[in-house]
Structures are given as structure tokens and as C-alpha cells.
Short mmCIF file of C-alpha atoms in Angstrom, two decimals:
data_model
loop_
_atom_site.label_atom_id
_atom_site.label_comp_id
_atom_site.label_asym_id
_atom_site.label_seq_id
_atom_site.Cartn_x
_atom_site.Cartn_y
_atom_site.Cartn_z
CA UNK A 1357 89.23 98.47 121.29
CA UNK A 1358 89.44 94.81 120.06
CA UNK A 1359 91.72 95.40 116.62
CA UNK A 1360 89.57 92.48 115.38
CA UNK A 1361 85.90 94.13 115.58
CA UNK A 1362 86.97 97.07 113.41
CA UNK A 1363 88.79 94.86 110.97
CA UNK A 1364 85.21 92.91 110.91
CA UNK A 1365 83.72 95.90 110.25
CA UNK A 1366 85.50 97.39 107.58
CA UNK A 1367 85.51 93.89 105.77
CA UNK A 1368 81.52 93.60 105.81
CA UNK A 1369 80.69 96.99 104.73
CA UNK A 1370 83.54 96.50 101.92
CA UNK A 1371 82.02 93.14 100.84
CA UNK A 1372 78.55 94.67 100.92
CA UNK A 1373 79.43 97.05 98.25
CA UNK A 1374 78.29 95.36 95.35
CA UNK A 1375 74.67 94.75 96.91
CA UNK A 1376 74.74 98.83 97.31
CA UNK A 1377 75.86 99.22 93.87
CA UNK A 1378 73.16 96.57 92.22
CA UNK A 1379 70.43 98.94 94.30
CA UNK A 1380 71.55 102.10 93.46
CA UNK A 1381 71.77 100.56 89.25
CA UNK A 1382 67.84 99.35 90.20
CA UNK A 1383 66.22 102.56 90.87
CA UNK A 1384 65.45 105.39 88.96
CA UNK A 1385 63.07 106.62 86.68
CA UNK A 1386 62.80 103.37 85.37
CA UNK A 1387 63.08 100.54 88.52
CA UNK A 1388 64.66 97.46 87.47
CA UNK A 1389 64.56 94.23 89.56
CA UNK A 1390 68.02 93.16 90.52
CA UNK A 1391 67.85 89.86 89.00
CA UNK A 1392 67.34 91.85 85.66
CA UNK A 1393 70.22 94.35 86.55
CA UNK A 1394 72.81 91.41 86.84
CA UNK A 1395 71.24 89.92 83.49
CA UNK A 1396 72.01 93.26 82.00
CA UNK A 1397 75.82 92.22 82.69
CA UNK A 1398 75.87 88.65 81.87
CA UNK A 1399 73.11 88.70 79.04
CA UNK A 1400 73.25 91.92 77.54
CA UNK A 1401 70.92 90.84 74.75
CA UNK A 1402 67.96 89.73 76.66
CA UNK A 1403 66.87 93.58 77.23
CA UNK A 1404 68.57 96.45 75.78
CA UNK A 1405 66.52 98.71 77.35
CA UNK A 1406 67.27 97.31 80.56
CA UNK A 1407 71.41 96.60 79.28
CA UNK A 1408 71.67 100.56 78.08
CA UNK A 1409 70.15 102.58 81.39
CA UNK A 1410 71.90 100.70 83.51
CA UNK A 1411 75.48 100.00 81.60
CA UNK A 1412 75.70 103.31 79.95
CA UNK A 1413 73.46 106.03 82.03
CA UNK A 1414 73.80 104.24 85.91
CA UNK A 1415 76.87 102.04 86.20
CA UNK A 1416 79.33 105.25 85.63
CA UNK A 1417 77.54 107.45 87.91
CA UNK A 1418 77.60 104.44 90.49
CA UNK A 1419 81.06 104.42 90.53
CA UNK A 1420 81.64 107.85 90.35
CA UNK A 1421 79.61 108.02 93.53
CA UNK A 1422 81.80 105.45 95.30
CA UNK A 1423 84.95 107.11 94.00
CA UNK A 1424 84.28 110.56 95.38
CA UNK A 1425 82.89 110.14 98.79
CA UNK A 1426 85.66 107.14 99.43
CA UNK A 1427 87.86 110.19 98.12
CA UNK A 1428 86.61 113.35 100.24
CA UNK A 1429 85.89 111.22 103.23
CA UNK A 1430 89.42 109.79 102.69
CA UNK A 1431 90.81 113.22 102.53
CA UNK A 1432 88.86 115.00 105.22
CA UNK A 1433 90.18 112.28 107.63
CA UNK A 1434 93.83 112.50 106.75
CA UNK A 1435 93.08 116.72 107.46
CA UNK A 1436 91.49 116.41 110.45
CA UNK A 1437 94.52 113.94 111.93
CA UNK A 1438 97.14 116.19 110.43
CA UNK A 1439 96.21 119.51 111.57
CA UNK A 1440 94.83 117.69 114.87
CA UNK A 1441 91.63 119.68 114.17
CA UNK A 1442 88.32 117.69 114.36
CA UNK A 1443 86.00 120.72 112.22
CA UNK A 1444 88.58 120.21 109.37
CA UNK A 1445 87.06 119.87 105.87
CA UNK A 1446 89.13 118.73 102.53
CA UNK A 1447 88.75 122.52 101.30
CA UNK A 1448 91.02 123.50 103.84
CA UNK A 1449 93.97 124.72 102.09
CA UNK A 1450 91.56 126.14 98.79
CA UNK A 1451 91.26 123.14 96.70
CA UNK A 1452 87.83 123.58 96.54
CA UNK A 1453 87.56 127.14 95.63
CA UNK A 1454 90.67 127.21 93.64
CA UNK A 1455 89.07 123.98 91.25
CA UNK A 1456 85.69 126.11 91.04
CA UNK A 1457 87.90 128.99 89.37
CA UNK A 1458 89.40 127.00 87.26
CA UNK A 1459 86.07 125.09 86.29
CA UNK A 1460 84.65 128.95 86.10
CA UNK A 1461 87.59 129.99 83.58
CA UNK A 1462 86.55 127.21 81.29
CA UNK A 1463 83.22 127.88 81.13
CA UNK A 1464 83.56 131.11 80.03
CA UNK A 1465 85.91 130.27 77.51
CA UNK A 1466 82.87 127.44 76.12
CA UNK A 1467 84.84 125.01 77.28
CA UNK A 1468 83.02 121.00 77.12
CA UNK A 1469 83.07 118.58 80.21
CA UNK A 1470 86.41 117.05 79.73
CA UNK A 1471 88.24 120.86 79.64
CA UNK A 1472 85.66 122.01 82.67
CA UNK A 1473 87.28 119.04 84.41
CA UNK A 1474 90.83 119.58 83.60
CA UNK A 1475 90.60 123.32 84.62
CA UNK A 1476 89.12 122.38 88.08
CA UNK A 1477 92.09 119.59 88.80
CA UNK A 1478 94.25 122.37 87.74
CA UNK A 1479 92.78 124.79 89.40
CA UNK A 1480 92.73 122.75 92.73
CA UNK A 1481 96.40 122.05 92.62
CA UNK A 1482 97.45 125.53 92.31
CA UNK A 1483 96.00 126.68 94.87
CA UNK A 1484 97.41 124.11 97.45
CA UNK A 1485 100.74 124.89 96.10
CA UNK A 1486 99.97 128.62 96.67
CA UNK A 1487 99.01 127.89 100.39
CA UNK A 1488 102.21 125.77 100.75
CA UNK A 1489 104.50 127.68 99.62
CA UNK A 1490 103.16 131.11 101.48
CA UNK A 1491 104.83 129.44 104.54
CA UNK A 1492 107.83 129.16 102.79
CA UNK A 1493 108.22 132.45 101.56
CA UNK A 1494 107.57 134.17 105.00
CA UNK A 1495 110.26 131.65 106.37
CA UNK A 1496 107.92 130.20 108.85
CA UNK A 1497 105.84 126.68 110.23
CA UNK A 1498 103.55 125.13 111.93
CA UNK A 1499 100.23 124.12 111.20
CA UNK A 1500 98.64 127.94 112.02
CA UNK A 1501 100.78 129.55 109.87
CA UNK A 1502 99.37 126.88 106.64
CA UNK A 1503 96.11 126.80 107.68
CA UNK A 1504 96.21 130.75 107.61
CA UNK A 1505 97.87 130.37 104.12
CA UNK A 1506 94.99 128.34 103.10
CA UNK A 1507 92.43 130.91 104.58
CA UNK A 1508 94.24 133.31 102.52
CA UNK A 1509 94.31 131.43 99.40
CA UNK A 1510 90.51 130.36 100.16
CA UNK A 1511 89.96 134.18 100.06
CA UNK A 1512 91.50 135.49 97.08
CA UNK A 1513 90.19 132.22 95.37
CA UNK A 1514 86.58 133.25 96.24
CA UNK A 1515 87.32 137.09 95.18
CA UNK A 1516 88.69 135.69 91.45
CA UNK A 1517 85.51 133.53 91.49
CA UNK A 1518 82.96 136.40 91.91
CA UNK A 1519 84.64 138.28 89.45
CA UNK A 1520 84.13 135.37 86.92
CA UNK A 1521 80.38 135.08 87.70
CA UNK A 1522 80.19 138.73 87.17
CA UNK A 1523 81.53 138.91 83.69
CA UNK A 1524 79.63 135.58 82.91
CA UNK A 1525 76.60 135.81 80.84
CA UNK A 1526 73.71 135.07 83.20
CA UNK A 1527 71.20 133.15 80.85
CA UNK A 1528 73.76 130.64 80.13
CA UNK A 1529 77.26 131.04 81.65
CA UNK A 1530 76.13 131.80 85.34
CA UNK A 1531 73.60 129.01 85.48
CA UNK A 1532 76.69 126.73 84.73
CA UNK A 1533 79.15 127.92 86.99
CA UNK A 1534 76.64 127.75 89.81
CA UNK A 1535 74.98 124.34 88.87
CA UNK A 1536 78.49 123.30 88.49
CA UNK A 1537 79.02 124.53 92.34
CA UNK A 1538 76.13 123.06 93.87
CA UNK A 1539 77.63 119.44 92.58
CA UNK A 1540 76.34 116.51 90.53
CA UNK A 1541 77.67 113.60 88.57
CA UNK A 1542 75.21 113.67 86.02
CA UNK A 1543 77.59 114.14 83.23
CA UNK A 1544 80.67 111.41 84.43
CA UNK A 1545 81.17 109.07 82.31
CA UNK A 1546 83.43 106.28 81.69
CA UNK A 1547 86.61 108.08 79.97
CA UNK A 1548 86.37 110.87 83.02
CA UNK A 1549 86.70 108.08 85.60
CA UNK A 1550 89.53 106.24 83.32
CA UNK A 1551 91.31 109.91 83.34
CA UNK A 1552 91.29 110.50 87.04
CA UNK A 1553 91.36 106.55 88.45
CA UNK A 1554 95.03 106.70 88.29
CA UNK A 1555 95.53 109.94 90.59
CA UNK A 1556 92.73 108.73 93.12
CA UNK A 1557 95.01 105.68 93.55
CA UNK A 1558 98.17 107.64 93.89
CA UNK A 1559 96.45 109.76 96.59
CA UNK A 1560 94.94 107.01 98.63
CA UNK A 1561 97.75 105.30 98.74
CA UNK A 1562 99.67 108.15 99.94
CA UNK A 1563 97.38 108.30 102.87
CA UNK A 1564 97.72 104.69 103.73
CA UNK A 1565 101.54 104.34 103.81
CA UNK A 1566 100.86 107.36 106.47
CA UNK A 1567 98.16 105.95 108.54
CA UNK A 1568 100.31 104.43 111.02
CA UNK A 1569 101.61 107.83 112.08
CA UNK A 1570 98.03 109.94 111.45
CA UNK A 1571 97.03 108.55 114.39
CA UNK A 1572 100.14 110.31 116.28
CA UNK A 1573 99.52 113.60 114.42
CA UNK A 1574 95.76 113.62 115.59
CA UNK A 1575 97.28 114.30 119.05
CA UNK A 1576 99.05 116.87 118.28
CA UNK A 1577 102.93 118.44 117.70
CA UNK A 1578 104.41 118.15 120.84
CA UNK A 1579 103.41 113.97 120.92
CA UNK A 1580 104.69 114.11 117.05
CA UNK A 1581 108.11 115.66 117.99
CA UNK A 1582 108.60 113.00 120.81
CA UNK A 1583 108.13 110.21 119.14
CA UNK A 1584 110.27 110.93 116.45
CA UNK A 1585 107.76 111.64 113.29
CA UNK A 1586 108.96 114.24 111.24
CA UNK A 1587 106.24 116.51 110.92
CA UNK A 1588 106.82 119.46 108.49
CA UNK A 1589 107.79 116.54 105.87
CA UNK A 1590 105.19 114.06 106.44
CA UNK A 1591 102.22 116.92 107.06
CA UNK A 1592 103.31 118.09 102.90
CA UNK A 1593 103.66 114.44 101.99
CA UNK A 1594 99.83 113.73 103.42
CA UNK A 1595 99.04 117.18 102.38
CA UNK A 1596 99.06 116.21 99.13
CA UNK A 1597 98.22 113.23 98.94
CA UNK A 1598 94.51 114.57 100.49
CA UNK A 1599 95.03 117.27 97.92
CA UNK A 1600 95.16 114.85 94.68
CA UNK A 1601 91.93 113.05 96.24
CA UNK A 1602 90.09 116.37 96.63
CA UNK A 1603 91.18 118.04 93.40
CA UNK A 1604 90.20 114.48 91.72
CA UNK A 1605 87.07 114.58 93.21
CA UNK A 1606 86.01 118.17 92.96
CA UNK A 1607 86.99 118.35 89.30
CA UNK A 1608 84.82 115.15 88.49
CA UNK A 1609 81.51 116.41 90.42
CA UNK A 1610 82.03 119.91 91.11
CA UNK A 1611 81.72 121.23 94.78
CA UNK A 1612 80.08 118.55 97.41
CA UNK A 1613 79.95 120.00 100.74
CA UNK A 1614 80.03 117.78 104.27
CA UNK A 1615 81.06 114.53 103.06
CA UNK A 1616 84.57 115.76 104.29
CA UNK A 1617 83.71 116.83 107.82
CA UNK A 1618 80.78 114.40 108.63
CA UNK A 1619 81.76 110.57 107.40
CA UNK A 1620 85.34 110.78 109.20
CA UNK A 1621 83.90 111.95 112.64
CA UNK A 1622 80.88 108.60 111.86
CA UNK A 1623 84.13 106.29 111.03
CA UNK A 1624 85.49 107.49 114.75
CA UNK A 1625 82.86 107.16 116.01
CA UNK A 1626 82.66 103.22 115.07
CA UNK A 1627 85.81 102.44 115.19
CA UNK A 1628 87.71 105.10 117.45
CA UNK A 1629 90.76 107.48 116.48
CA UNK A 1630 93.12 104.75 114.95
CA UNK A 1631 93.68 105.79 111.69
CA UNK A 1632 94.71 102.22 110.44
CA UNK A 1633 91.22 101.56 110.71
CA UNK A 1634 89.22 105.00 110.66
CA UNK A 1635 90.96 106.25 107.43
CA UNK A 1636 89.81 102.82 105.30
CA UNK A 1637 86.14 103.01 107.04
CA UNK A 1638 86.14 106.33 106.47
CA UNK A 1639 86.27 106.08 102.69
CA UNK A 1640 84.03 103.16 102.42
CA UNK A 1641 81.45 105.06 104.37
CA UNK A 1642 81.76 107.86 102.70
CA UNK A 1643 81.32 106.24 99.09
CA UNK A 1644 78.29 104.29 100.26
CA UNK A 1645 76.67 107.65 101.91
CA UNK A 1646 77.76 109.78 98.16
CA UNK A 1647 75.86 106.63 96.29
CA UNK A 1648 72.57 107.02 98.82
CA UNK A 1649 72.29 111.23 98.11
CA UNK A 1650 73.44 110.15 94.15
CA UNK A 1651 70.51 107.82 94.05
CA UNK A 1652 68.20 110.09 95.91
CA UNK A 1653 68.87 112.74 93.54
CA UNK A 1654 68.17 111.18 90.20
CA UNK A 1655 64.52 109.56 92.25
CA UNK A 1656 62.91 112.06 94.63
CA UNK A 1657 62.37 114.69 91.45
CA UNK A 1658 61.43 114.74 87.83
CA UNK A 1659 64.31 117.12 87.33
CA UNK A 1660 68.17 116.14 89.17
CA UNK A 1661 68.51 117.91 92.25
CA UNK A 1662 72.14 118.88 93.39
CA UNK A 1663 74.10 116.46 95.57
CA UNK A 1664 75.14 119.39 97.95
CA UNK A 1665 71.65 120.78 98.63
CA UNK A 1666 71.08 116.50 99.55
CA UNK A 1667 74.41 116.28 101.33
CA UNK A 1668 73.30 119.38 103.30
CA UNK A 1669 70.53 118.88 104.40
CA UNK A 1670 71.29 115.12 105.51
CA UNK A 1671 74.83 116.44 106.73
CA UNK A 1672 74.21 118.96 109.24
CA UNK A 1673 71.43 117.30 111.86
CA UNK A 1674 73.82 114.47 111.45
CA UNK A 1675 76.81 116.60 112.43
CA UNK A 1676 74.94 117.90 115.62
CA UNK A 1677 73.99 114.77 116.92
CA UNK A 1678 77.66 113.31 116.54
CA UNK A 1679 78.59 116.74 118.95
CA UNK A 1680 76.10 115.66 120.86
CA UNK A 1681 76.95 112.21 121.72
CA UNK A 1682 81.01 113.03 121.62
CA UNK A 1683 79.99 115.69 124.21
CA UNK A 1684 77.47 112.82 126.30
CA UNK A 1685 80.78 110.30 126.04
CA UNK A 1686 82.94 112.97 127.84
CA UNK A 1687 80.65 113.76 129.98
CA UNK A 1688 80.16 110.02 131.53
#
């Protein structure tokens, strides 16, 4: 493919954010027209109404939507090339379930938002370290032997979480640690975002100093080993820079499910397997598609709906119709 028509690509869709952003801070309970959503930002006086829903309730949730599916997609695309494994997700290695302990332990002990979210990062990163360093300890590696750390992890994560839910109180406790897994961004706001900005940065840049060589690892060892790449080292470098993304992510919004698997296998689709290109589209997509199921799920309801029951329910027939047009395309 034509390196210039999935630059093009990537460059539209980036410059279109802002229009996304002004219609996702437009609707709502209360629709604003856009014209009065960019008055909100130069004029803040004209209507404070207008100037507090969208500055103070919408604008924070808008980019916490952007930030987290850029950051999942991100990560489930640097997984998927690294382990050479196209039904990879970012919860791989127990992020996911290890940041839902930790989000669990708070809870219980009446922890607020910003110690809920501090947990779950915490919890995350503990558990990736626990799946890295199984490998080590059994003097062994490959990618089987860490994804199989990771399943194990995954496991004993899930166990410790059911224990928590059964010692939580189930008129209050319970209802938060499983509202809390089902995912939402209701309660970001702007001092969260300030507090994890930094380490979304640090991952994603990770993954783009290694994109030239993703594209290598998505073919597998044996192509990695001739050309050179050192793989153990660069697979724990990428490793965690996905992980920071994920662990970022999860502790910000709780658990969102598909974003991870679906949006990288779209950005192929578009732009093919180059990861110079699929990894950036892939986390534009994928903060555009989070802002879409954010926006349906403050509209469709009186009361918020989840973003994972959204994500899927849009997720999966999406999903089987990108099998079933990679499976027509190898068929032709």
C-alpha cells in the first residue's frame, strides 16, 4: 500500500477530532447547539448554564473518552503484534483483573475516587510484574510460557476478586465493585486526567519508538531472530509500555471490554499490518469509537448505562464481520 493514503488517513481523522469532541460536548440531557458550545469557551459569561455542563460535567468526560480508547486500542495493538496473536486483548497478562482487585480492596476499605483509582493502577502493575517475572523464576521464554504466566496470574487475580465481592456488603459495597467493573467515566474529572496524563504519554511513546519493529514481531519469532530484533528485551520493553496504557486506563474507567481486540483489527483493516501506521490509527479510532458509546451512554437512558454493556454489544457483530471479510480476502 501507497505509504501516502494511510498517512492521509490518519491526518484527517486526527484533524477531525475536535468536530467529534464539540458533538459529543452538544448532546446530552440538555442539547446545546455547537455555536453555543464554542461560546461556552470563548464567552463564558454569556450562559453559565450552558459554560458549567459543558466545561465542568462534559469536557472532562470528553477527554477521558479520547484518552482511554486511544489508550486500550493503543495497547491491544502493540499485544497483538508482540505475541503475533490477532485474538489478543490488553488484559492479557492480568492488568485488568489485577486493577479490579485493587479497585475492590479500596472499596472495601471506603476508599473515595482518587484512592479507588490509585489501587486499580497499582493493582494493574503488580500483576504484570507477577506474570513477568513467573518466566523468570522457572528459568524459561518465549511468548507461551508469558502468556501462560498471564493466564495464571488472570486466574488467581479473579479467585482474590470473588473473595472480595464475597466479604463485601451487598447493599452498598457489591453494587460498587460491580458498577465499577462494568466501566464508566462518570466520575473523571480534571485532577484524575492531570494525575494519569503523564504515564499515558510515557506508555505511548514507548510503543512508538517500537513501531518500526512491531511490524516484524507480528510475523512471528523465527522472522524476529533473523533480522536481528532482540526479542525477549524489546517484547518486556513494549510489554510495559502497553501495560502503563492499560493500567492508566482501567484505573480511570474501570473495566471496558473489546475496545482492545476490535479497533486494532478495524485500523488493519484500513491501513494493513504496518504498525507505523496501524498503531497511531489504531488509537485515534479507538478514542473516537470510546467518545461515540461515552455519548450514547449519558443519551439513550434517564439513568447512565455502562460503557461495557455499549462496547459489547456494538463490539461483537463488529468483530464477526471483520472474521468474515479477513476470511472472504483470503479466500479470493
Amino acid at each position: 500500500m501507497n505509504n501516502q493514503r494511510p498517512f492521509l488517513l490518519i491526518l484527517m481523522l486526527f484533524l477531525c477530532l475536535p468536530l467529534f469532541a464539540l458533538i459529543a460536548l452538544s448532546l446530552g440531557r440538555l442539547n446545546f447547539s455547537l455555536a453555543t458550545v464554542i461560546k461556552t469557551f470563548t464567552n463564558p459569561g454569556a450562559n453559565p448554564l450552558a459554560t458549567n455542563v459543558v466545561q465542568n460535567l462534559r469536557f472532562p468526560r470528553v477527554l477521558a473518552a479520547l484518552f482511554i480508547g486511544a489508550a486500550l486500542s493503543s495497547a491491544g495493538m502493540a499485544y497483538q503484534k508482540t505475541f503475533a496473536n490477532p485474538l489478543v486483548s490488553p488484559d492479557l497478562l492480568g492488568v485488568t483483573n489485577g486493577a479490579s482487585v485493587g479497585a475492590a480492596m479500596a472499596i472495601l476499605c471506603g476508599g473515595g475516587v482518587w484512592l479507588t483509582q490509585g489501587a486499580a493502577f497499582l493493582g494493574g502493575i503488580i500483576a504484570v510484574g507477577l506474570a513477568l517475572l513467573i518466566p523468570q523464576l522457572l528459568h524459561q521464554q518465549g511468548n507461551l510460557i508469558l502468556i501462560l504466566a498471564g493466564v495464571v496470574v488472570s486466574g488467581f487475580m479473579q479467585a482474590a476478586l470473588g473473595l472480595l465481592k464475597y466479604l463485601a456488603d451487598p447493599d452498598s459495597q457489591l453494587q460498587s465493585i460491580v458498577y465499577w467493573q462494568l466501566g464508566s467515566i462518570a466520575k473523571i474529572d480534571r485532577p484524575s486526567l492531570l494525575a494519569i496524563f503523564p504515564i499515558l504519554v510515557v506508555g505511548f511513546l514507548i510503543l512508538l519508538a517500537y513501531r518500526w519493529h512491531l511490524t516484524v514481531m507480528g510475523t512471528g519469532e523465527a522472522t524476529t531472530q533473523a533480522v536481528g530484533i532482540n526479542q525477549t528485551f524489546e517484547q518486556v520493553i513494549i510489554v510495559i509500555g502497553a501495560t502503563l496504557l492499560t493500567a492508566s486506563a482501567v484505573s480511570l474507567s474501570g473495566t471496558i471490554g473489546w475496545i482492545g481486540l476490535v479497533i486494532p483489527h478495524v485500523a488493519r483493516l484500513l491501513v494493513g499490518d504496518d504498525a507505523r501506521f496501524s498503531l497511531p490509527l489504531s488509537a485515534i479510532l479507538g478514542g473516537i469509537f470510546l467518545l461515540v458509546i461515552d455519548t450514547l451512554a449519558r443519551t439513550l437512558s434517564a439513568g447512565e448505562i455502562p460503557l461495557s454493556i455499549l462496547t459489547g454489544f456494538i463490539g461483537t457483530p463488529v468483530f464477526i464481520l471483520i472474521l468474515a471479510t479477513s476470511h472472504r480476502r483470503k479466500s479470493l
